[in-house]
Coordinates of C-alpha atoms in Angstrom, one line a residue:
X262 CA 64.2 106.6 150.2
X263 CA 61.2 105.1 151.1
X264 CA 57.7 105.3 148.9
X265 CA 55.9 108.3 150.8
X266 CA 59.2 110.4 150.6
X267 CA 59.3 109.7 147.0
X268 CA 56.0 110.4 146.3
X269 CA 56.7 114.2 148.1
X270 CA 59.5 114.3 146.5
X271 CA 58.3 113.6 143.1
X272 CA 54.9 116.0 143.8
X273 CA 57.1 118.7 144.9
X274 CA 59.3 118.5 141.9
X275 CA 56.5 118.3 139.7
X276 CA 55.0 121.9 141.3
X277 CA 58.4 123.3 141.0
X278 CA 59.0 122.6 137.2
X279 CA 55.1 123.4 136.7
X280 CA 55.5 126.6 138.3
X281 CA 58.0 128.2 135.7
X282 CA 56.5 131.8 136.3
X283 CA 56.8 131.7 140.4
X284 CA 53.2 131.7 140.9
X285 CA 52.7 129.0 143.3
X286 CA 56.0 128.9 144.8
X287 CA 58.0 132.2 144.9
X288 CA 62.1 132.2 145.5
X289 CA 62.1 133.4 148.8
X290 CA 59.8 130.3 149.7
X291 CA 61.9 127.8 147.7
X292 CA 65.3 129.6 149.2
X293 CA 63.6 129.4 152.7
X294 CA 62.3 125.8 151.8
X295 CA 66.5 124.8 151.0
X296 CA 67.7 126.5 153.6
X297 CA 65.6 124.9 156.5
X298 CA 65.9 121.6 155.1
X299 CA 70.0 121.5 155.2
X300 CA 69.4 122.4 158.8
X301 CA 67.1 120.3 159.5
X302 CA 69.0 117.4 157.6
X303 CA 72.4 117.8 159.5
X304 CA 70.7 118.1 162.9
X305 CA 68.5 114.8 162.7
X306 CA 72.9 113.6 160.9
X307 CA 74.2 114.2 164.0
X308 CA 71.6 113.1 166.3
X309 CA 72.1 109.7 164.7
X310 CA 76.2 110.6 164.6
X311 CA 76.1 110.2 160.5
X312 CA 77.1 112.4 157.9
X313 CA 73.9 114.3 156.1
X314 CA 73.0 112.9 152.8
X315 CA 70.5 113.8 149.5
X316 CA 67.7 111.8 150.7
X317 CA 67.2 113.9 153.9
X318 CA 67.5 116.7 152.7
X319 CA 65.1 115.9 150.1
X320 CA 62.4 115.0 152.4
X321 CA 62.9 117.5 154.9
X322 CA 62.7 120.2 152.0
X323 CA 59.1 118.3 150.2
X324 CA 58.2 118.5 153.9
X325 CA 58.7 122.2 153.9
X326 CA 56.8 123.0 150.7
X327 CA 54.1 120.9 151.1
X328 CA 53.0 122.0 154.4
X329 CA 53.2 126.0 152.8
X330 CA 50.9 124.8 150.3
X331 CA 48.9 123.0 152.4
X332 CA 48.2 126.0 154.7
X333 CA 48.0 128.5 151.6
X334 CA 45.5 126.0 149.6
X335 CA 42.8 123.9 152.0
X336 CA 41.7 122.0 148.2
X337 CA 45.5 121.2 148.3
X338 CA 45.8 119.7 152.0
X339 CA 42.6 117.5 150.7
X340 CA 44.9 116.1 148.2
X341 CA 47.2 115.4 150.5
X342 CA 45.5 113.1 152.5
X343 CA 43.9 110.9 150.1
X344 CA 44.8 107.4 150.7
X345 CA 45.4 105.2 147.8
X346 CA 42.1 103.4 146.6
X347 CA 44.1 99.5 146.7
X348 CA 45.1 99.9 150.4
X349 CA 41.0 99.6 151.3
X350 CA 41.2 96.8 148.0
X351 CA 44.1 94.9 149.9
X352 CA 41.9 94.2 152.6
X353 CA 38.3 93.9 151.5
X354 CA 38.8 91.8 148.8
X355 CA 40.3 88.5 150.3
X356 CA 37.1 88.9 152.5
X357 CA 34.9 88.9 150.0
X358 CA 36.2 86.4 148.0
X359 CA 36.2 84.6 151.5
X360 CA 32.2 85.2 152.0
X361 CA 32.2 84.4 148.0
X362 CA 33.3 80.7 148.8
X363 CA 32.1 80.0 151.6
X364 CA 28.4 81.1 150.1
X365 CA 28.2 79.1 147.5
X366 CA 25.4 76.7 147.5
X367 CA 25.9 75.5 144.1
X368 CA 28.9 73.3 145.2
X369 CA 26.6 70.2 146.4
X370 CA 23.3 69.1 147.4
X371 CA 22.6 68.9 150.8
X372 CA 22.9 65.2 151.1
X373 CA 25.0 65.1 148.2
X374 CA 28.6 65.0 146.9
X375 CA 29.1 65.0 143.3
X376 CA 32.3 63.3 142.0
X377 CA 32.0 65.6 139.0
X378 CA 31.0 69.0 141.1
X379 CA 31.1 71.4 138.3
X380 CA 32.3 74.3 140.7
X381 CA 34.9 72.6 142.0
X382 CA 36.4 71.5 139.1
X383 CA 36.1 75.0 137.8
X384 CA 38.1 76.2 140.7
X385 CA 40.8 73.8 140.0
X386 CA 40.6 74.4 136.1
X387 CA 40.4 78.6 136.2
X388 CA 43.5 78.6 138.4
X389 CA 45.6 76.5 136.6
X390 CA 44.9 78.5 133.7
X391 CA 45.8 81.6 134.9
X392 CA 49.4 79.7 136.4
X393 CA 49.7 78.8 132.6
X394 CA 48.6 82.2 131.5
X395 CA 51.7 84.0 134.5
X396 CA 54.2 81.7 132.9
X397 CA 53.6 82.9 129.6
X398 CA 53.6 86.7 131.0
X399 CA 57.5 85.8 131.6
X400 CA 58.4 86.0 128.1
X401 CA 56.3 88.5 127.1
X402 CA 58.1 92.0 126.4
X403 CA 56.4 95.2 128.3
X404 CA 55.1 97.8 126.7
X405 CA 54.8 101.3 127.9
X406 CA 51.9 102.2 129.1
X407 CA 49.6 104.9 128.6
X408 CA 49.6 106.9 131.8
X409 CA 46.5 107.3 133.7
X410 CA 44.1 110.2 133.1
X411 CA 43.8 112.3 136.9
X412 CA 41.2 114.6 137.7
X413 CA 42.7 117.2 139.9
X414 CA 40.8 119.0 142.7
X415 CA 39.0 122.0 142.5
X416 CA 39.2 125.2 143.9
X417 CA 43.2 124.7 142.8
X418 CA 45.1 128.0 141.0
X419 CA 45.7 127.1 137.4
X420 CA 49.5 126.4 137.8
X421 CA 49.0 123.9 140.7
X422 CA 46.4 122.3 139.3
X423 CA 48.7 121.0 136.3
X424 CA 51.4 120.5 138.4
X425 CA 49.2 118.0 140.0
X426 CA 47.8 116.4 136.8
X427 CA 51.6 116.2 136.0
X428 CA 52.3 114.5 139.1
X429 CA 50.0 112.1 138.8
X430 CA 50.8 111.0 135.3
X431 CA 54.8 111.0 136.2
X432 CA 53.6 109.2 139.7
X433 CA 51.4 106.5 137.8
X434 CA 54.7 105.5 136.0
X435 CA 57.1 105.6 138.6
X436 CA 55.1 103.4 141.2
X437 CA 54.1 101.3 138.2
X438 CA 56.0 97.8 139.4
X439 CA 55.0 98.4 143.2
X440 CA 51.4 98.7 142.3
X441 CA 51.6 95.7 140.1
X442 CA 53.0 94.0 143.2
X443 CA 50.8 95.0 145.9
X444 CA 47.9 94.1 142.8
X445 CA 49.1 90.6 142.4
X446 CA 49.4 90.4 146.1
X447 CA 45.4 91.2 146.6
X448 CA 44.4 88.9 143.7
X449 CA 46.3 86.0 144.5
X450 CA 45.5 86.1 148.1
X451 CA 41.3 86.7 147.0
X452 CA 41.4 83.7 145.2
X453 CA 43.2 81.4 147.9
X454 CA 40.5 82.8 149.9
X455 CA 37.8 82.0 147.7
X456 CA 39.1 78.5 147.6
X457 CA 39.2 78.2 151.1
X458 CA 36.4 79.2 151.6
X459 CA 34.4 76.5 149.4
X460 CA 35.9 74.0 151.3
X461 CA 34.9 75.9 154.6
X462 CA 31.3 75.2 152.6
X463 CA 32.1 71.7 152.1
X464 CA 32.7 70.5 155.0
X465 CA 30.2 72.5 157.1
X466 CA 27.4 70.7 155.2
X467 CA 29.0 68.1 156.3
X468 CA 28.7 68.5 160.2
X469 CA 24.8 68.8 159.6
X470 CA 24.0 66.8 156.5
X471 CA 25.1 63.0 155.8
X472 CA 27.1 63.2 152.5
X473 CA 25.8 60.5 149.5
X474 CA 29.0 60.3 146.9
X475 CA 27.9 59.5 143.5
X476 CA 27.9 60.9 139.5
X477 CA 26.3 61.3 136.4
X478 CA 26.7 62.4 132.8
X479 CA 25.3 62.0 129.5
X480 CA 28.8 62.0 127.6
X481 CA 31.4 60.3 129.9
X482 CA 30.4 56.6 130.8
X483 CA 32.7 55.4 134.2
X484 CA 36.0 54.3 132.6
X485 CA 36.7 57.8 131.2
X486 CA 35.3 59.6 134.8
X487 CA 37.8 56.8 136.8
X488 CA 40.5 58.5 134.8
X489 CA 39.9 61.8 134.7
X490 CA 39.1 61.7 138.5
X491 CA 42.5 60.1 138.7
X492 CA 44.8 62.1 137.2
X493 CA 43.1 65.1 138.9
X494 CA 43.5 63.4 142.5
X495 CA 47.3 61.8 141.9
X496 CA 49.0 64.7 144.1
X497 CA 46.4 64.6 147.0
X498 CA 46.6 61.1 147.1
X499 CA 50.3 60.4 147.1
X500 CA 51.4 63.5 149.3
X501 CA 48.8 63.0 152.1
X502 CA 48.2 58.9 151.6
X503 CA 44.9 59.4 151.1
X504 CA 42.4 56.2 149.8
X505 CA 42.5 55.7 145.8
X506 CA 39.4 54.0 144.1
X507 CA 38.8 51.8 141.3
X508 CA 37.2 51.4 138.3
X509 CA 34.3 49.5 139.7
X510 CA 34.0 51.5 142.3
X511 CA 33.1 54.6 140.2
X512 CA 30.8 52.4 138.1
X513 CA 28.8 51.5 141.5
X514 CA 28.6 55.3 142.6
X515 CA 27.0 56.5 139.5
X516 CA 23.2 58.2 139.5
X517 CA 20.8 57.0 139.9
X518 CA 21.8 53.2 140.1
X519 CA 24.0 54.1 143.4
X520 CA 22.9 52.5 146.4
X521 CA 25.6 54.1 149.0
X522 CA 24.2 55.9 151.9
X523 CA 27.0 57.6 152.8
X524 CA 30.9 57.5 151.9
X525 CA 30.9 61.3 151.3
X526 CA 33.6 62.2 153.3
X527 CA 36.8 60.3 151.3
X528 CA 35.5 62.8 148.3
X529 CA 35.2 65.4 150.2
X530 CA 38.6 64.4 152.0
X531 CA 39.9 64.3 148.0
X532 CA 38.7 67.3 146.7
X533 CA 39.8 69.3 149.6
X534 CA 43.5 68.0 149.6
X535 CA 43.5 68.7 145.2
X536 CA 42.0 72.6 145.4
X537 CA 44.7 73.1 148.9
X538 CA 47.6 71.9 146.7
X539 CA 46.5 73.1 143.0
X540 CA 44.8 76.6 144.6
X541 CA 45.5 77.2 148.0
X542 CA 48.8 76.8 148.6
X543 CA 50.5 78.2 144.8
X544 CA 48.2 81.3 145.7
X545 CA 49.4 82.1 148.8
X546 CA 52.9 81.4 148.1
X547 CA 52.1 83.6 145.1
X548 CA 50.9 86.6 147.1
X549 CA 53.9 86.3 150.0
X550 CA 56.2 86.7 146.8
X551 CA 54.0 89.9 145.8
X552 CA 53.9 90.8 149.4
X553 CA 57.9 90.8 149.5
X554 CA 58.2 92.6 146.0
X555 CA 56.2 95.4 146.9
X556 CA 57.3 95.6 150.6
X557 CA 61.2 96.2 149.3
X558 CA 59.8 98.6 146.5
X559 CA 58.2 100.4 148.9
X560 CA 61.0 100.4 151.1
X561 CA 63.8 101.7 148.6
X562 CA 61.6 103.3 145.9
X563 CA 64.0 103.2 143.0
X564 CA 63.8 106.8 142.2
X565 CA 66.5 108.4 140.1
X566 CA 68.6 111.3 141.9
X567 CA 71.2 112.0 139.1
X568 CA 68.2 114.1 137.3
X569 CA 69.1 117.6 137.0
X570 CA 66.3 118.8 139.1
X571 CA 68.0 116.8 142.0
X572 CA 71.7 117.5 141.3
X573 CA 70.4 121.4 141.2
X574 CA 69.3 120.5 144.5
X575 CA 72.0 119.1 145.2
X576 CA 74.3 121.8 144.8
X577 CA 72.0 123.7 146.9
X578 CA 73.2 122.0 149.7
X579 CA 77.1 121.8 148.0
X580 CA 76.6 118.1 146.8
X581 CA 76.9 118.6 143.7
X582 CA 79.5 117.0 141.0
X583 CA 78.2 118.3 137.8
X584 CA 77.0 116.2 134.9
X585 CA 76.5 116.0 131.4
X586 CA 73.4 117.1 129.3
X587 CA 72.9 114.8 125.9
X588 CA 70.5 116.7 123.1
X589 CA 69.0 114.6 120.5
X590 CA 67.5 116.9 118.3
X591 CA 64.9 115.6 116.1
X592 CA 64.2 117.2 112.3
X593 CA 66.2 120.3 113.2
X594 CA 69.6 121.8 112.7
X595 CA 71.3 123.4 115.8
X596 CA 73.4 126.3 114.6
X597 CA 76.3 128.6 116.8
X598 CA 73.8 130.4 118.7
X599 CA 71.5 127.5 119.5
X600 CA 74.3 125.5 120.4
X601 CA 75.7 127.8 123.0
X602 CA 72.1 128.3 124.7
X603 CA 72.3 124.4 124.9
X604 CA 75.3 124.7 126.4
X605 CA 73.6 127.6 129.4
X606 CA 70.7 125.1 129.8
X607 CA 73.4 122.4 131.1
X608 CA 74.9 124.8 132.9
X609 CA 71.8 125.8 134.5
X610 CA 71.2 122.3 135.2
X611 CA 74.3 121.0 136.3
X612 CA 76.4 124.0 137.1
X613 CA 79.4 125.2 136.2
X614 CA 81.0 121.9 135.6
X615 CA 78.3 120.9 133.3
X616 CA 79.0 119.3 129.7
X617 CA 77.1 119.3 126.4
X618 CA 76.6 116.3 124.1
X619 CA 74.7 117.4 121.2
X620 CA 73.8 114.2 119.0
X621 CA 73.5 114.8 115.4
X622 CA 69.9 115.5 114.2
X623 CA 67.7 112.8 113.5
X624 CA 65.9 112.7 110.2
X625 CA 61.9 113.1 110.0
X626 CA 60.2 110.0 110.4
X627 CA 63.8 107.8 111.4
X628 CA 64.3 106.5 114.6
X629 CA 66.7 107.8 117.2
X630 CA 70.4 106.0 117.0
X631 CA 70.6 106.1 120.8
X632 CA 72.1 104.2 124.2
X633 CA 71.8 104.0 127.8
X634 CA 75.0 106.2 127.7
X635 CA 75.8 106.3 131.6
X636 CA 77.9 108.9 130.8
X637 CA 74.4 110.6 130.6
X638 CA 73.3 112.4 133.3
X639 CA 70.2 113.6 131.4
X640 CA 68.9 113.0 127.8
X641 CA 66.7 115.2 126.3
X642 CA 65.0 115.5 122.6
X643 CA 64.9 118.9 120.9
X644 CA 61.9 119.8 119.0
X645 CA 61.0 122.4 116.8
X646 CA 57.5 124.3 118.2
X647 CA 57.1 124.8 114.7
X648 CA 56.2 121.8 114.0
X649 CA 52.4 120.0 114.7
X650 CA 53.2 117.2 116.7
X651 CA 52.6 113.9 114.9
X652 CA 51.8 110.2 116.7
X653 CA 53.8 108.0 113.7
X654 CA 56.5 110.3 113.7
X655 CA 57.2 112.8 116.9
X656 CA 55.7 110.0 119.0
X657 CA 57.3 107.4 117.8
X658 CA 60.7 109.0 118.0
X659 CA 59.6 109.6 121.5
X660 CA 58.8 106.0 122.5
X661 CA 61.7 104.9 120.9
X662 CA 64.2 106.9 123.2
X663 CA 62.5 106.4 126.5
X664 CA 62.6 102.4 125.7
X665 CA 66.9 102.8 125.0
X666 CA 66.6 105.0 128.1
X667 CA 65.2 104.1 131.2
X668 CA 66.3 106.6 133.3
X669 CA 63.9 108.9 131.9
X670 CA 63.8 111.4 128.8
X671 CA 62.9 114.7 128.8
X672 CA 61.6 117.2 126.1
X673 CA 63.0 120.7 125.2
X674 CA 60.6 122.8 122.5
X675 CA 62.6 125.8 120.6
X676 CA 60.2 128.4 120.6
X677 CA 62.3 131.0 118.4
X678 CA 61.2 129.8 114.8
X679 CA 57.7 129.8 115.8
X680 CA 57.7 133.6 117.4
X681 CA 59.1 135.2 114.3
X682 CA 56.9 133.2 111.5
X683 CA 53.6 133.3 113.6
X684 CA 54.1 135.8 116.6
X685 CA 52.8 135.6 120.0
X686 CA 49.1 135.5 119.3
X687 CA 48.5 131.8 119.3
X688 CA 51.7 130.6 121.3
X689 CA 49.9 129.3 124.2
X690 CA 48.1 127.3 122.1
X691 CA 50.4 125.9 120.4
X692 CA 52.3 125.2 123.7
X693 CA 49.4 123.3 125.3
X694 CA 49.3 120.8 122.4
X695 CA 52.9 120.2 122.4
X696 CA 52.8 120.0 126.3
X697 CA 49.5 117.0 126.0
X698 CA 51.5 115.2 123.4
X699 CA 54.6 114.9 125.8
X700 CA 52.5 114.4 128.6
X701 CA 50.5 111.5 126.6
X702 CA 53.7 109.8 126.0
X703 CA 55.2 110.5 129.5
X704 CA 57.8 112.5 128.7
X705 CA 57.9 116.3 130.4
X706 CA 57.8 119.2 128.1
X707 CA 60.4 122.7 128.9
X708 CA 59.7 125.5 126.6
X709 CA 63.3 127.5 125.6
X710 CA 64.1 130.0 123.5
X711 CA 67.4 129.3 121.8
X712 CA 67.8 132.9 120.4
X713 CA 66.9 134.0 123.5
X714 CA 68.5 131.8 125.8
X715 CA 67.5 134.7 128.7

């Protein structure tokens, strides 16, 4: 499955599971939606003389749904056709850093090369720092992060509007690693141009304007300049042969006591080899390695299809092999008749070959004993609506399970106790703060009713 499939897939799933009350997307529309997809899927099968499978059907059914909502909701079909703001980055910043470069006028004097040009050796320095600074990222461990905040369009109905903030926030996560790619790609590539295009500077002055070489400083005196310059132009001049100097050849270049007319162009010749090999060529091999990362991301988008929501789709189309729904309650005791609506949920979920795991209940401010159980079709934690939502405790308990499971956690909130100590009055409210905190920590929120599983 490829990223724009995903990304319909993952918008309409997020409408679907938004829309709990039918009132964007009614069942005739979803049935219709199913329905047309399967035959769409096993026509386009046998046009290519292969067997159907879940990704078309997938995509042909998001195709469906989208395009109803697109003609029911013109704000919607807006949305749809925003382009992403980096593919216009991709390609306007390698130009600019491009223009950047080869604008600079600080690099030299017009009838001057500087042996110690402070931009140039900035160049070189800044860009091995940030090599150092990329080899150190290796062995740092990542850390969730905190999804992105979306500002949906107007003129949307209430229940599509969140299902589009939802989207966003579950999108933002998903596509994290490909938009880290295609971001390195632009950066690395903007700085090789940069680079390239100080020397384009460089040497241009050169065409019109007879280079001087020469230095000066109040600090360094020549022996220290001879070898700093050397160990800075050792790769430039044993890969490409170049001339070396010597110590008393800096000492007769340096201001103002330097009588040479001209011999700019070895330096230039120097400094252009050192920023290709240091900055020009590391970046762009850099950026073809981001390039490749994000083009096979984007190619197979690694998007999970043993969820529930898919293997409910799935048996839609009679692909469906059941699966096994793991409960990790948190600070609350399942009794008989909880545990049997658990046991519908999976059902509903998986069908009728579904299984329960129901994990014992973990203790108020502990941290989950958990897996990557791949016996684990789904993993959800059970909370209690009763209870206000705390950061060093609920979210903790929350961060802790999505990092043992990768494939995604999701969160189930008993409303019973709540209904028969406070009533309905100030459900919703309650609701929507239990629905932000999942959604802060990136984790979807279902409301049940375990007394009522109905």
């Amino acid at each position: 499955m490829n990223e724009h499939t995903a990304r319909d897939v993952v918008l309409v799933r997020a409408i679907e599971t938004t829309d709990q009350n039918k009132e964007i997307l009614s069942d005739d529309d979803r049935l219709y939606a199913s329905r047309s997809a399967r035959e769409l899927a096993q026509w386009r099968a046998a046009d290519r003389k292969s067997e159907a499978t879940g990704d078309d059907f997938l995509q042909q059914r998001s195709e469906q749904i989208l395009k109803r909502l697109a003609e029911r909701h013109p704000a919607f079909a807006g949305f749809l056709q925003q382009r992403a703001p980096l593919r216009a980055l991709a390609w306007a910043l390698p130009i600019i850093g491009l223009l950047l470069g080869a604008g600079l006028d600080r690099i030299t004097d017009p009838h001057r090369v500087d042996l110690l040009s402070a931009p140039l050796l900035l160049i070189i320095a800044w860009n091995l720092l940030v090599y150092l600074g990329l080899l150190i990222w290796l062995f740092v461990p990542s850390k969730p992060r905190a999804p992105h905040r979306f500002k949906p369009p107007r003129k949307l109905p209430a229940a599509l509007s969140t299902a589009v903030m939802n989207f966003a926030t579950e999108w933002s996560q998903l596509s994290a690693k490909l938009t880290s790619a295609r971001l390195s790609r632009t950066i690395h590539l903007s700085a090789a141009m940069f680079a390239i295009g100080a020397l384009l500077s460089l040497y241009a002055r050169g065409l019109l304007s007879q280079y001087a070489a020469g230095w000066e400083s109040t600090f360094l005196d020549a022996t220290q300049v001879h070898s700093l310059l050397s160990i800075l132009f050792a790769p430039a001049v044993s890969l490409f042969q170049l001339q070396g100097f010597t110590l008393a050849e800096i000492e007769a270049l340096r201001f103002p006591n330097t009588t040479a007319a001209g011999g700019g162009a070895r330096w230039v010749h120097l400094y252009a080899a050192t920023i290709v090999l240091l900055v020009g060529l590391p970046r762009l091999l850099l950026a073809a390695f981001a390039q490749w990362r994000a083009a096979r991301l984007a190619r197979r988008f690694p998007l999970d299809l043993e969820q529930p929501y898919f293997r409910k789709l799935h048996d839609a189309m009679g692909m469906a092999q059941g699966g096994t729904l793991r409960v990790l309650p948190y600070s609350f005791t399942v009794d008989e008749q909880r545990h049997r609506s658990l046991q519908k949920i999976a059902s509903e979920m998986f069908g009728e070959q579904a299984r329960l795991m129901l994990r014992p209940s973990t203790a108020y401010g502990e941290a989950p004993q958990v897996s990557d159980d791949a016996e684990a079709a789904a993993t959800a934690a059970l909370f209690n609506l009763s209870a206000t939502p705390e950061q060093e405790n609920h979210g903790a308990f929350l961060d802790a399970l999505t990092k043992a499971v990768p494939r995604g956690v999701t969160v189930l909130l008993d409303e019973s106790s709540y209904l028969e100590r406070m009533g309905p009055e100030r459900l919703a409210e309650r609701v929507a703060l239990w629905q932000e905190f999942c959604r802060f920590h990136g984790t979807p929120a279902t409301i049940v009713n375990l007394q009522a599983p109905a």
